[in-house]
């Protein structure tokens, strides 16, 4: 899963969440609506393809928004 913003580092993602920014996620692919309205835990990766993934994070979602990064 990717965040709606292409964060280059996990730290940048953590800082944005800590600052209260509304971060949503999506799963890229060819099958229709790829937005993801999650509750609970998801795994994120970045930066976005085609760049090599340099970080992975576990996120807690509430009402489709990232509320915590571990």
CSV table of C-alpha atoms in Angstrom, one decimal:
chain,number,residue,atom,x,y,z
A,1,UNK,CA,0.0,0.0,0.0
A,2,UNK,CA,1.1,3.5,-0.7
A,3,UNK,CA,0.2,6.8,1.0
A,4,UNK,CA,-1.5,9.6,-1.1
A,5,UNK,CA,1.7,11.6,-0.7
A,6,UNK,CA,5.0,10.1,-2.0
A,7,UNK,CA,7.1,10.3,1.2
A,8,UNK,CA,10.8,9.7,0.5
A,9,UNK,CA,11.5,8.6,4.1
A,10,UNK,CA,9.6,6.9,6.9
A,11,UNK,CA,10.6,9.8,9.1
A,12,UNK,CA,8.9,12.3,6.8
A,13,UNK,CA,5.7,10.2,7.0
A,14,UNK,CA,5.9,10.0,10.8
A,15,UNK,CA,6.4,13.7,11.1
A,16,UNK,CA,3.4,14.4,8.9
A,17,UNK,CA,1.2,12.1,10.9
A,18,UNK,CA,2.5,13.7,14.2
A,19,UNK,CA,1.7,17.1,12.8
A,20,UNK,CA,-1.9,16.0,12.2
A,21,UNK,CA,-1.8,15.9,8.4
A,22,UNK,CA,-4.7,13.8,6.9
A,23,UNK,CA,-2.8,11.0,5.2
A,24,UNK,CA,-4.9,8.4,3.2
A,25,UNK,CA,-3.7,5.3,1.4
A,26,UNK,CA,-4.3,3.4,-1.8
A,27,UNK,CA,-3.4,0.1,-3.4
A,28,UNK,CA,-2.2,0.6,-7.0
A,29,UNK,CA,-3.6,-1.8,-9.6
A,30,UNK,CA,-5.8,-2.2,-12.7
A,31,UNK,CA,-9.0,-3.2,-11.0
A,32,UNK,CA,-11.3,-0.2,-10.5
A,33,UNK,CA,-11.3,2.0,-7.4
A,34,UNK,CA,-8.0,1.6,-5.7
A,35,UNK,CA,-8.6,3.9,-2.8
A,36,UNK,CA,-8.6,2.1,0.5
A,37,UNK,CA,-10.8,3.0,3.5
A,38,UNK,CA,-9.3,1.0,6.2
A,39,UNK,CA,-9.8,0.4,9.9
A,40,UNK,CA,-7.0,-1.2,11.9
A,41,UNK,CA,-3.5,-2.0,10.8
A,42,UNK,CA,-1.9,-1.9,7.3
A,43,UNK,CA,1.6,-2.1,5.9
A,44,UNK,CA,2.9,0.8,3.9
A,45,UNK,CA,5.9,1.1,1.6
A,46,UNK,CA,7.7,3.9,-0.1
A,47,UNK,CA,8.8,5.8,-2.0
A,48,UNK,CA,6.3,5.0,-4.8
A,49,UNK,CA,7.1,2.7,-7.7
A,50,UNK,CA,9.1,3.0,-10.0
A,51,UNK,CA,11.6,4.1,-7.4
A,52,UNK,CA,13.1,1.4,-5.3
A,53,UNK,CA,11.2,0.9,-2.0
A,54,UNK,CA,13.5,2.2,0.8
A,55,UNK,CA,11.2,2.1,3.8
A,56,UNK,CA,8.3,0.0,5.1
A,57,UNK,CA,6.0,1.0,8.0
A,58,UNK,CA,3.1,-0.4,9.9
A,59,UNK,CA,0.2,2.1,10.2
A,60,UNK,CA,-2.9,2.2,12.2
A,61,UNK,CA,-5.9,3.5,10.3
A,62,UNK,CA,-9.1,5.1,11.6
A,63,UNK,CA,-11.9,6.1,9.2
A,64,UNK,CA,-9.5,5.8,6.2
A,65,UNK,CA,-6.9,8.1,7.7
A,66,UNK,CA,-3.4,7.2,9.1
A,67,UNK,CA,-3.4,7.9,12.8
A,68,UNK,CA,-0.2,6.2,14.0
A,69,UNK,CA,3.0,4.8,12.5
A,70,UNK,CA,5.0,2.1,14.1
